[in-house]
Coordinates of C-alpha atoms in Angstrom, one line a residue:
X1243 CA -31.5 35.9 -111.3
X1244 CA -29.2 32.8 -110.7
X1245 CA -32.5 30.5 -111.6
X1246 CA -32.8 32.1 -115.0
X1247 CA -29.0 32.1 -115.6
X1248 CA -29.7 28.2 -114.7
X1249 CA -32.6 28.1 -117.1
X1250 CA -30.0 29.8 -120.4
X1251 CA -27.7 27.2 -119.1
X1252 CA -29.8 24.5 -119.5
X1253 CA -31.2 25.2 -122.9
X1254 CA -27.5 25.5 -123.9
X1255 CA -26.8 22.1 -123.2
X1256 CA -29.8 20.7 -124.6
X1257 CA -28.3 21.9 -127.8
X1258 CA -24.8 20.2 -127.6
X1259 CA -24.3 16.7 -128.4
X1260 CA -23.3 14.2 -125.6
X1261 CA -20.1 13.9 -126.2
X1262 CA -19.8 18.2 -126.2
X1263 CA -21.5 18.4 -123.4
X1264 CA -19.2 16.1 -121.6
X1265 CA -16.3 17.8 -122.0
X1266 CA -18.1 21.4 -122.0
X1267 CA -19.1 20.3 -118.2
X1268 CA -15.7 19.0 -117.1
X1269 CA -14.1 21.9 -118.2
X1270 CA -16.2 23.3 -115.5
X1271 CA -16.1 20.6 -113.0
X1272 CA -14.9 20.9 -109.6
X1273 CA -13.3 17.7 -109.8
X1274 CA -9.5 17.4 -108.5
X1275 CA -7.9 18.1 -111.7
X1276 CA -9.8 21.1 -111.9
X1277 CA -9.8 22.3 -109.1
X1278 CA -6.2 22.2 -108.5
X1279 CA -5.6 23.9 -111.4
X1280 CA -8.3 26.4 -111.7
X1281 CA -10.2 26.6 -108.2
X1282 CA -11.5 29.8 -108.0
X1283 CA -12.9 29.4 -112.0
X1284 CA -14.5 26.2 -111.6
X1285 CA -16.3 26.9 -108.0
X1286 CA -17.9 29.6 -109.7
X1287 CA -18.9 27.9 -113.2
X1288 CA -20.0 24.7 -111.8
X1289 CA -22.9 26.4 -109.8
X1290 CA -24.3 27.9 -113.1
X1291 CA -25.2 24.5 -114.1
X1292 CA -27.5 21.6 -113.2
X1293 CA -26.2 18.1 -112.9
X1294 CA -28.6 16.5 -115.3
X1295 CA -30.4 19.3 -117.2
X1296 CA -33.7 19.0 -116.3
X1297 CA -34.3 22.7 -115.0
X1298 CA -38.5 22.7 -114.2
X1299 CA -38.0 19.9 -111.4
X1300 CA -35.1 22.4 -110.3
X1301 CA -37.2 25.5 -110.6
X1302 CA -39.5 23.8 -108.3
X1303 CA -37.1 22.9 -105.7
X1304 CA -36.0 26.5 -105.8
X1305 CA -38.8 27.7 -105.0
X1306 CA -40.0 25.7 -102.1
X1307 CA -36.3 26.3 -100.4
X1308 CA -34.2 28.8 -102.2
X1309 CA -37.0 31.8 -102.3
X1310 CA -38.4 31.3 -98.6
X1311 CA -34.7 31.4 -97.1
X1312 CA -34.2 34.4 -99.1
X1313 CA -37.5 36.5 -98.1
X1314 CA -36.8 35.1 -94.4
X1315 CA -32.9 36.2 -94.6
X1316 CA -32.2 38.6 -97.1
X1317 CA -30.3 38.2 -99.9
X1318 CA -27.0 38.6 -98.6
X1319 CA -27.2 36.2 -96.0
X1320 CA -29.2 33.7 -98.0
X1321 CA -26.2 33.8 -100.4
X1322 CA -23.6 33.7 -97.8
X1323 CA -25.5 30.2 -96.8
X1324 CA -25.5 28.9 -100.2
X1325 CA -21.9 30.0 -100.9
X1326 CA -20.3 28.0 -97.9
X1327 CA -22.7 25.2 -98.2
X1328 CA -21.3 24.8 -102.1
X1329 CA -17.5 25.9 -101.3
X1330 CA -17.3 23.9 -98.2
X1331 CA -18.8 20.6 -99.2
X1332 CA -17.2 20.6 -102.2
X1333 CA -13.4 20.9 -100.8
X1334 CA -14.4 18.8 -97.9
X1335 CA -15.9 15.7 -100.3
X1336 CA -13.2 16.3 -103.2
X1337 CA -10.9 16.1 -99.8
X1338 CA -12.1 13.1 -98.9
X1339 CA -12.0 11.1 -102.6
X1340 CA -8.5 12.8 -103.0
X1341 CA -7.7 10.5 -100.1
X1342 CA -9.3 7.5 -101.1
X1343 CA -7.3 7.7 -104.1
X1344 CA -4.4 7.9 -101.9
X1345 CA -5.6 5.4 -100.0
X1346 CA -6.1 2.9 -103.4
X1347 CA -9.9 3.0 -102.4
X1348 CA -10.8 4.3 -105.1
X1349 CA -8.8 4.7 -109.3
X1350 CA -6.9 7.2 -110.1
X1351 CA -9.4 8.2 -113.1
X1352 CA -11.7 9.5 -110.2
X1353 CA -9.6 12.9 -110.4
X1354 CA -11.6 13.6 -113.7
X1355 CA -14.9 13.0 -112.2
X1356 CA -18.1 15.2 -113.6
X1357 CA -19.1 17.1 -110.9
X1358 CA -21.1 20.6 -111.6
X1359 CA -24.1 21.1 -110.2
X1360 CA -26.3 23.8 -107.5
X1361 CA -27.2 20.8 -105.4
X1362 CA -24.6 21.4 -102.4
X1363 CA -25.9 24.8 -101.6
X1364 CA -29.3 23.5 -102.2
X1365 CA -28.6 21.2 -99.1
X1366 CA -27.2 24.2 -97.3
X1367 CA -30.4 26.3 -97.6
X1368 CA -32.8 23.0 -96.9
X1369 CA -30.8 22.3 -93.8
X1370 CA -30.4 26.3 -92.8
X1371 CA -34.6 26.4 -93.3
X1372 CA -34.8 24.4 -90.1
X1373 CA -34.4 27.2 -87.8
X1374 CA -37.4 28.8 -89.5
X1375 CA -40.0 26.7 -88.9
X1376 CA -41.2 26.7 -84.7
X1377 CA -41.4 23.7 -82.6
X1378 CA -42.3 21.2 -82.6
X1379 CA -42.3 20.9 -86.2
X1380 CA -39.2 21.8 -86.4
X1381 CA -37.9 18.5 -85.3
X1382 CA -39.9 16.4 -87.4
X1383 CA -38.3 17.9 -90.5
X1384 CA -35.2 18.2 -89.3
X1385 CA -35.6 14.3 -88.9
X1386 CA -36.6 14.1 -92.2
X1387 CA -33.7 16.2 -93.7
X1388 CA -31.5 14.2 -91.7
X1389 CA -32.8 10.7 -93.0
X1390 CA -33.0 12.2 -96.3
X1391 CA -28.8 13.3 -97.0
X1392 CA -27.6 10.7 -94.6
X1393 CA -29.3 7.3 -95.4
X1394 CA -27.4 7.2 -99.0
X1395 CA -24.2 7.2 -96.8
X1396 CA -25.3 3.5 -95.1
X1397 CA -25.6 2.1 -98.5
X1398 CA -23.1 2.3 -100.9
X1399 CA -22.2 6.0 -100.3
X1400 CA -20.5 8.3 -103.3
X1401 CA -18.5 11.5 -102.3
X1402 CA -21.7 13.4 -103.9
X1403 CA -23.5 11.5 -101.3
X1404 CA -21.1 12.7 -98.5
X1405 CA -21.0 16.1 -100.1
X1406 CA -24.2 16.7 -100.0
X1407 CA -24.3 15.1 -95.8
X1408 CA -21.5 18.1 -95.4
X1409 CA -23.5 20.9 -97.0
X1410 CA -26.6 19.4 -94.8
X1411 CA -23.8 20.7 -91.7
X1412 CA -23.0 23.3 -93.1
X1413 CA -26.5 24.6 -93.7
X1414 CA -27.0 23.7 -90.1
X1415 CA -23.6 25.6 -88.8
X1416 CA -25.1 28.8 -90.4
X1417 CA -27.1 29.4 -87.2
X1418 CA -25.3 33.0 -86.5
X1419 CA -26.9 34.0 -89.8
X1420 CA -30.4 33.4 -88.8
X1421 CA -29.7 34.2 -84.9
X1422 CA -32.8 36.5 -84.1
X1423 CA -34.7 36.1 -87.3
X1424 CA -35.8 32.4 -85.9
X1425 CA -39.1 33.8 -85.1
X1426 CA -39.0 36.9 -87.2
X1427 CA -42.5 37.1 -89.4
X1428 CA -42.6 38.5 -93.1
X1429 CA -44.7 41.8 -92.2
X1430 CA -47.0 40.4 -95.2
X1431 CA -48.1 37.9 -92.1
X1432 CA -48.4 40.4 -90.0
X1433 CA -52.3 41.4 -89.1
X1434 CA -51.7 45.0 -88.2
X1435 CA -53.3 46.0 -84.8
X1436 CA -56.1 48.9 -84.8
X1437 CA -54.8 52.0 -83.2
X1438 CA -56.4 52.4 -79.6

């Protein structure tokens, strides 16, 4: 459901002009001025929309993480990862520029910054995946999950860059949600065994 609702939002912007869809977006944005006036709104809105607008290179990504923590978690739980991989790492990072505005590190314009997007609780459900694959694989990608979300913070790092390194923890912190389904098979992979 949520990937189609991505898919009618994505068409919608490819009919808007640029200067439309800039505003449209920020009017959704969880951005500091948004979110201190409308927080509740604008965590909601901004994760019907991807940062961009390409949705087949999203679709893809979607599938690869989003469905398997689903079938391997349930819906409810799979949602519950995404939710506080998107709330979380979104106050924490807005947090953290609200600061470094304080802090004259960076303008004050940066309170209006564009930021909508699913790529937060993306992160979450990449990071979360990690307790489903067995080791020793499961420290290789981990590895390379961890390289991935925090190499852009040794070079130059953005608070979308240290957003998405907090939804990574978050993902990871969501280990009571998977506790006892770490080894759990789909029954589709289950061969079953001839009676007697």
């Amino acid at each position: 459901m949520w990937l189609a609702v991505l898919f009618v939002t994505t068409v919608a912007l490819h009919h808007m002009s640029p200067e439309s869809e800039q505003e449209f977006l920020r009017q959704r944005s969880t951005n500091i001025h948004e979110l201190s006036r409308h927080p509740v709104r604008v965590l909601v809105a901004s994760a019907m929309w991807i940062d961009g607008g390409y949705w087949l290179p999203y679709a893809v990504l979607y599938s690869v993480f989003h469905a398997q923590a689903e079938r391997w978690l349930g819906t409810a739980r799979w949602l519950a990862v995404c939710v506080a991989a998107h709330v979380l790492a979104t106050l924490i990072s807005e947090g953290a520029l609200a600061k470094a505005i304080r802090d004259g590190l960076a303008p004050q314009s940066a309170v209006n910054t564009l930021d909508v997007g699913v790529s937060y609780a993306l992160s979450g459900v990449v990071a979360v995946l990690v307790y489903r694959i067995r080791p020793p694989w499961r420290y290789g990608y981990l590895a390379a999950v961890l390289v991935f979300y925090g190499f852009p913070l040794t070079v130059g790092p953005t608070f979308t860059d240290f957003g998405h390194f907090v939804s990574f923890l978050v993902g990871l912190a969501c280990y009571p949600l998977v506790r006892g389904r770490e080894r759990q098979r789909n029954p589709k992979e289950t061969v079953p065994v001839p009676p007697g």
